[in-house]
């Protein structure tokens, strides 16, 4: 996991298999349950969002993906990325609690950014729940800033 300095081009995401520890690759069927477990350990899931469905939806199209990195053969980090044709979005950036602070979070963001840039994204955004203030400093150190806008939404299908 190498550090990326400001202004350096993003490293390409390689779909190499098997990946070395800490390398980000696209999720496989065998990774899904471990990724859901990781998201739950990191407090990223909510009762109204089915994480299995979120993964399936991300994998179903060409404009989104879930990237994972393994450590000692287990999924240790993830990032979901989606390009809506206008902007790139990051979701479910997660690192196993025992590995937080190791550089895997930064590597997850860099890998997802590289994937989004390869899809044509010129701007990348993410949403942080108002209750998750612990990660704000992490994202600020990576160059993310409050966009001074409100995110509104509504459900269009029953949960």
PDB file of C-alpha atoms in Angstrom:
ATOM      1  CA  UNK A   1       0.000   0.000   0.000  1.00  0.00           C
ATOM      2  CA  UNK A   2       1.872   3.028  -1.187  1.00  0.00           C
ATOM      3  CA  UNK A   3       0.977   6.565  -0.292  1.00  0.00           C
ATOM      4  CA  UNK A   4      -0.324   8.809  -3.048  1.00  0.00           C
ATOM      5  CA  UNK A   5       0.755  12.429  -2.874  1.00  0.00           C
ATOM      6  CA  UNK A   6      -1.500  15.250  -3.987  1.00  0.00           C
ATOM      7  CA  UNK A   7      -1.303  15.752  -7.735  1.00  0.00           C
ATOM      8  CA  UNK A   8      -0.048  12.256  -8.520  1.00  0.00           C
ATOM      9  CA  UNK A   9      -2.103  10.221 -10.973  1.00  0.00           C
ATOM     10  CA  UNK A  10      -4.234   7.523  -9.411  1.00  0.00           C
ATOM     11  CA  UNK A  11      -2.930   3.985  -9.697  1.00  0.00           C
ATOM     12  CA  UNK A  12      -5.011   1.755 -11.978  1.00  0.00           C
ATOM     13  CA  UNK A  13      -7.147  -0.939 -10.393  1.00  0.00           C
ATOM     14  CA  UNK A  14      -5.909  -4.301 -11.561  1.00  0.00           C
ATOM     15  CA  UNK A  15      -8.205  -7.322 -11.675  1.00  0.00           C
ATOM     16  CA  UNK A  16      -5.336  -9.634 -10.768  1.00  0.00           C
ATOM     17  CA  UNK A  17      -6.139 -12.919  -9.089  1.00  0.00           C
ATOM     18  CA  UNK A  18      -5.042 -13.885  -6.610  1.00  0.00           C
ATOM     19  CA  UNK A  19      -4.335 -10.429  -5.262  1.00  0.00           C
ATOM     20  CA  UNK A  20      -1.587  -9.786  -2.766  1.00  0.00           C
ATOM     21  CA  UNK A  21      -2.632  -8.717   0.712  1.00  0.00           C
ATOM     22  CA  UNK A  22      -3.931  -5.170   0.589  1.00  0.00           C
ATOM     23  CA  UNK A  23      -4.507  -5.052  -3.186  1.00  0.00           C
ATOM     24  CA  UNK A  24      -8.006  -4.014  -4.213  1.00  0.00           C
ATOM     25  CA  UNK A  25      -9.855  -6.162  -6.713  1.00  0.00           C
ATOM     26  CA  UNK A  26     -13.475  -6.529  -7.706  1.00  0.00           C
ATOM     27  CA  UNK A  27     -15.611  -8.557  -5.345  1.00  0.00           C
ATOM     28  CA  UNK A  28     -16.274 -12.229  -6.098  1.00  0.00           C
ATOM     29  CA  UNK A  29     -19.259 -14.372  -5.140  1.00  0.00           C
ATOM     30  CA  UNK A  30     -17.126 -15.948  -2.403  1.00  0.00           C
ATOM     31  CA  UNK A  31     -16.490 -12.498  -0.852  1.00  0.00           C
ATOM     32  CA  UNK A  32     -20.105 -11.361  -0.444  1.00  0.00           C
ATOM     33  CA  UNK A  33     -20.832 -12.737   3.041  1.00  0.00           C
ATOM     34  CA  UNK A  34     -17.459 -11.528   4.346  1.00  0.00           C
ATOM     35  CA  UNK A  35     -18.150  -8.039   2.962  1.00  0.00           C
ATOM     36  CA  UNK A  36     -21.579  -7.908   4.605  1.00  0.00           C
ATOM     37  CA  UNK A  37     -19.972  -9.040   7.874  1.00  0.00           C
ATOM     38  CA  UNK A  38     -17.325  -6.306   7.523  1.00  0.00           C
ATOM     39  CA  UNK A  39     -19.961  -3.629   6.908  1.00  0.00           C
ATOM     40  CA  UNK A  40     -21.867  -4.780   9.986  1.00  0.00           C
ATOM     41  CA  UNK A  41     -18.696  -4.767  12.125  1.00  0.00           C
ATOM     42  CA  UNK A  42     -18.043  -1.197  10.970  1.00  0.00           C
ATOM     43  CA  UNK A  43     -21.606  -0.052  11.689  1.00  0.00           C
ATOM     44  CA  UNK A  44     -22.361   0.790   8.054  1.00  0.00           C
ATOM     45  CA  UNK A  45     -25.546  -1.227   7.599  1.00  0.00           C
ATOM     46  CA  UNK A  46     -29.046  -0.022   8.398  1.00  0.00           C
ATOM     47  CA  UNK A  47     -32.202  -2.112   8.780  1.00  0.00           C
ATOM     48  CA  UNK A  48     -33.844  -0.475   5.768  1.00  0.00           C
ATOM     49  CA  UNK A  49     -30.935  -1.292   3.402  1.00  0.00           C
ATOM     50  CA  UNK A  50     -30.307  -4.932   2.544  1.00  0.00           C
ATOM     51  CA  UNK A  51     -26.506  -5.137   2.115  1.00  0.00           C
ATOM     52  CA  UNK A  52     -26.772  -8.279  -0.027  1.00  0.00           C
ATOM     53  CA  UNK A  53     -29.092  -6.422  -2.402  1.00  0.00           C
ATOM     54  CA  UNK A  54     -26.797  -3.368  -2.418  1.00  0.00           C
ATOM     55  CA  UNK A  55     -23.897  -5.602  -3.468  1.00  0.00           C
ATOM     56  CA  UNK A  56     -25.978  -7.409  -6.098  1.00  0.00           C
ATOM     57  CA  UNK A  57     -27.211  -4.102  -7.524  1.00  0.00           C
ATOM     58  CA  UNK A  58     -23.672  -2.694  -7.683  1.00  0.00           C
ATOM     59  CA  UNK A  59     -22.427  -5.797  -9.471  1.00  0.00           C
ATOM     60  CA  UNK A  60     -25.343  -5.908 -11.938  1.00  0.00           C
ATOM     61  CA  UNK A  61     -24.393  -2.857 -13.979  1.00  0.00           C
ATOM     62  CA  UNK A  62     -21.296  -1.488 -15.637  1.00  0.00           C
ATOM     63  CA  UNK A  63     -21.449   1.842 -13.794  1.00  0.00           C
ATOM     64  CA  UNK A  64     -20.716   0.467 -10.339  1.00  0.00           C
ATOM     65  CA  UNK A  65     -18.553  -2.023  -8.506  1.00  0.00           C
ATOM     66  CA  UNK A  66     -17.482  -3.230  -5.089  1.00  0.00           C
ATOM     67  CA  UNK A  67     -13.746  -3.414  -4.505  1.00  0.00           C
ATOM     68  CA  UNK A  68     -12.209  -5.516  -1.755  1.00  0.00           C
ATOM     69  CA  UNK A  69      -8.794  -6.143  -0.261  1.00  0.00           C
ATOM     70  CA  UNK A  70      -7.858  -9.247   1.657  1.00  0.00           C
ATOM     71  CA  UNK A  71      -5.455  -9.695   4.535  1.00  0.00           C
ATOM     72  CA  UNK A  72      -4.500 -13.246   5.498  1.00  0.00           C
ATOM     73  CA  UNK A  73      -7.092 -14.597   3.066  1.00  0.00           C
ATOM     74  CA  UNK A  74     -10.059 -12.669   4.545  1.00  0.00           C
ATOM     75  CA  UNK A  75     -11.792  -9.547   3.269  1.00  0.00           C
ATOM     76  CA  UNK A  76     -10.346  -6.710   5.342  1.00  0.00           C
ATOM     77  CA  UNK A  77     -11.493  -3.620   3.439  1.00  0.00           C
ATOM     78  CA  UNK A  78     -14.061  -2.560   0.889  1.00  0.00           C
ATOM     79  CA  UNK A  79     -15.295   0.358  -1.145  1.00  0.00           C
ATOM     80  CA  UNK A  80     -18.385   0.498  -3.332  1.00  0.00           C
ATOM     81  CA  UNK A  81     -18.100   2.915  -6.246  1.00  0.00           C
ATOM     82  CA  UNK A  82     -20.725   4.128  -8.657  1.00  0.00           C
ATOM     83  CA  UNK A  83     -20.681   6.501 -11.610  1.00  0.00           C
ATOM     84  CA  UNK A  84     -24.017   8.090 -12.420  1.00  0.00           C
ATOM     85  CA  UNK A  85     -22.860   9.650 -15.701  1.00  0.00           C
ATOM     86  CA  UNK A  86     -22.197  12.973 -14.005  1.00  0.00           C
ATOM     87  CA  UNK A  87     -20.310  12.261 -10.782  1.00  0.00           C
ATOM     88  CA  UNK A  88     -18.642   9.384  -9.065  1.00  0.00           C
ATOM     89  CA  UNK A  89     -19.870   8.285  -5.651  1.00  0.00           C
ATOM     90  CA  UNK A  90     -18.229   6.300  -2.864  1.00  0.00           C
ATOM     91  CA  UNK A  91     -20.215   4.057  -0.551  1.00  0.00           C
ATOM     92  CA  UNK A  92     -19.424   1.454   2.108  1.00  0.00           C
ATOM     93  CA  UNK A  93     -15.780   2.397   2.574  1.00  0.00           C
ATOM     94  CA  UNK A  94     -14.872  -0.006   5.366  1.00  0.00           C
ATOM     95  CA  UNK A  95     -11.787  -1.384   7.075  1.00  0.00           C
ATOM     96  CA  UNK A  96     -11.832  -4.185   9.639  1.00  0.00           C
ATOM     97  CA  UNK A  97     -11.725  -2.550  13.082  1.00  0.00           C
ATOM     98  CA  UNK A  98      -8.398  -4.154  14.014  1.00  0.00           C
ATOM     99  CA  UNK A  99      -6.765  -2.788  10.839  1.00  0.00           C
ATOM    100  CA  UNK A 100      -8.070   0.773  10.957  1.00  0.00           C
ATOM    101  CA  UNK A 101      -5.199   3.237  10.875  1.00  0.00           C
ATOM    102  CA  UNK A 102      -3.046   0.850   8.804  1.00  0.00           C
ATOM    103  CA  UNK A 103      -3.468   2.682   5.472  1.00  0.00           C
ATOM    104  CA  UNK A 104      -6.108   0.304   4.109  1.00  0.00           C
ATOM    105  CA  UNK A 105      -8.802   3.005   4.277  1.00  0.00           C
ATOM    106  CA  UNK A 106      -6.735   5.405   2.226  1.00  0.00           C
ATOM    107  CA  UNK A 107      -5.913   2.597  -0.211  1.00  0.00           C
ATOM    108  CA  UNK A 108      -9.639   1.766  -0.512  1.00  0.00           C
ATOM    109  CA  UNK A 109     -10.484   5.356  -1.388  1.00  0.00           C
ATOM    110  CA  UNK A 110      -7.614   5.605  -3.891  1.00  0.00           C
ATOM    111  CA  UNK A 111      -8.637   2.328  -5.564  1.00  0.00           C
ATOM    112  CA  UNK A 112     -12.279   3.416  -5.791  1.00  0.00           C
ATOM    113  CA  UNK A 113     -11.268   6.841  -7.117  1.00  0.00           C
ATOM    114  CA  UNK A 114      -9.104   5.179  -9.775  1.00  0.00           C
ATOM    115  CA  UNK A 115     -12.005   2.958 -10.824  1.00  0.00           C
ATOM    116  CA  UNK A 116     -14.339   5.981 -11.004  1.00  0.00           C
ATOM    117  CA  UNK A 117     -11.847   8.024 -13.032  1.00  0.00           C
ATOM    118  CA  UNK A 118     -11.556   5.086 -15.446  1.00  0.00           C
ATOM    119  CA  UNK A 119     -15.356   5.311 -15.844  1.00  0.00           C
ATOM    120  CA  UNK A 120     -15.188   9.021 -16.719  1.00  0.00           C
ATOM    121  CA  UNK A 121     -15.878  10.633 -13.351  1.00  0.00           C
ATOM    122  CA  UNK A 122     -14.484  14.160 -12.999  1.00  0.00           C
ATOM    123  CA  UNK A 123     -15.721  14.733  -9.467  1.00  0.00           C
ATOM    124  CA  UNK A 124     -16.121  12.194  -6.678  1.00  0.00           C
ATOM    125  CA  UNK A 125     -18.476  12.609  -3.771  1.00  0.00           C
ATOM    126  CA  UNK A 126     -19.549  10.644  -0.746  1.00  0.00           C
ATOM    127  CA  UNK A 127     -22.089  10.999   2.001  1.00  0.00           C
ATOM    128  CA  UNK A 128     -21.287  10.663   5.691  1.00  0.00           C
ATOM    129  CA  UNK A 129     -24.108  10.118   8.147  1.00  0.00           C
ATOM    130  CA  UNK A 130     -24.382  12.937  10.659  1.00  0.00           C
ATOM    131  CA  UNK A 131     -23.839  10.383  13.433  1.00  0.00           C
ATOM    132  CA  UNK A 132     -20.505   9.221  11.950  1.00  0.00           C
ATOM    133  CA  UNK A 133     -18.359  12.231  12.839  1.00  0.00           C
ATOM    134  CA  UNK A 134     -15.309  10.068  13.578  1.00  0.00           C
ATOM    135  CA  UNK A 135     -14.536   9.682   9.859  1.00  0.00           C
ATOM    136  CA  UNK A 136     -14.749  13.344   8.863  1.00  0.00           C
ATOM    137  CA  UNK A 137     -11.068  14.009   9.618  1.00  0.00           C
ATOM    138  CA  UNK A 138     -10.066  10.929   7.604  1.00  0.00           C
ATOM    139  CA  UNK A 139     -11.889  12.199   4.509  1.00  0.00           C
ATOM    140  CA  UNK A 140     -10.644  15.763   4.992  1.00  0.00           C
ATOM    141  CA  UNK A 141      -7.039  14.479   5.000  1.00  0.00           C
ATOM    142  CA  UNK A 142      -7.793  12.827   1.637  1.00  0.00           C
ATOM    143  CA  UNK A 143      -8.978  16.128   0.162  1.00  0.00           C
ATOM    144  CA  UNK A 144     -12.734  15.776   0.628  1.00  0.00           C
ATOM    145  CA  UNK A 145     -14.598  18.870   1.843  1.00  0.00           C
ATOM    146  CA  UNK A 146     -18.145  19.716   2.828  1.00  0.00           C
ATOM    147  CA  UNK A 147     -19.982  20.606  -0.378  1.00  0.00           C
ATOM    148  CA  UNK A 148     -22.426  22.828   1.503  1.00  0.00           C
ATOM    149  CA  UNK A 149     -25.516  21.098   0.213  1.00  0.00           C
ATOM    150  CA  UNK A 150     -28.278  19.020   1.704  1.00  0.00           C
ATOM    151  CA  UNK A 151     -29.007  15.519   0.472  1.00  0.00           C
ATOM    152  CA  UNK A 152     -32.719  14.872   0.179  1.00  0.00           C
ATOM    153  CA  UNK A 153     -34.386  11.572  -0.582  1.00  0.00           C
ATOM    154  CA  UNK A 154     -37.559   9.579  -0.480  1.00  0.00           C
ATOM    155  CA  UNK A 155     -38.433   5.920  -0.826  1.00  0.00           C
ATOM    156  CA  UNK A 156     -40.241   4.978  -4.027  1.00  0.00           C
ATOM    157  CA  UNK A 157     -40.786   1.332  -3.161  1.00  0.00           C
ATOM    158  CA  UNK A 158     -41.879  -0.323   0.067  1.00  0.00           C
ATOM    159  CA  UNK A 159     -39.092  -1.775   2.214  1.00  0.00           C
TER     160      UNK A 159
END
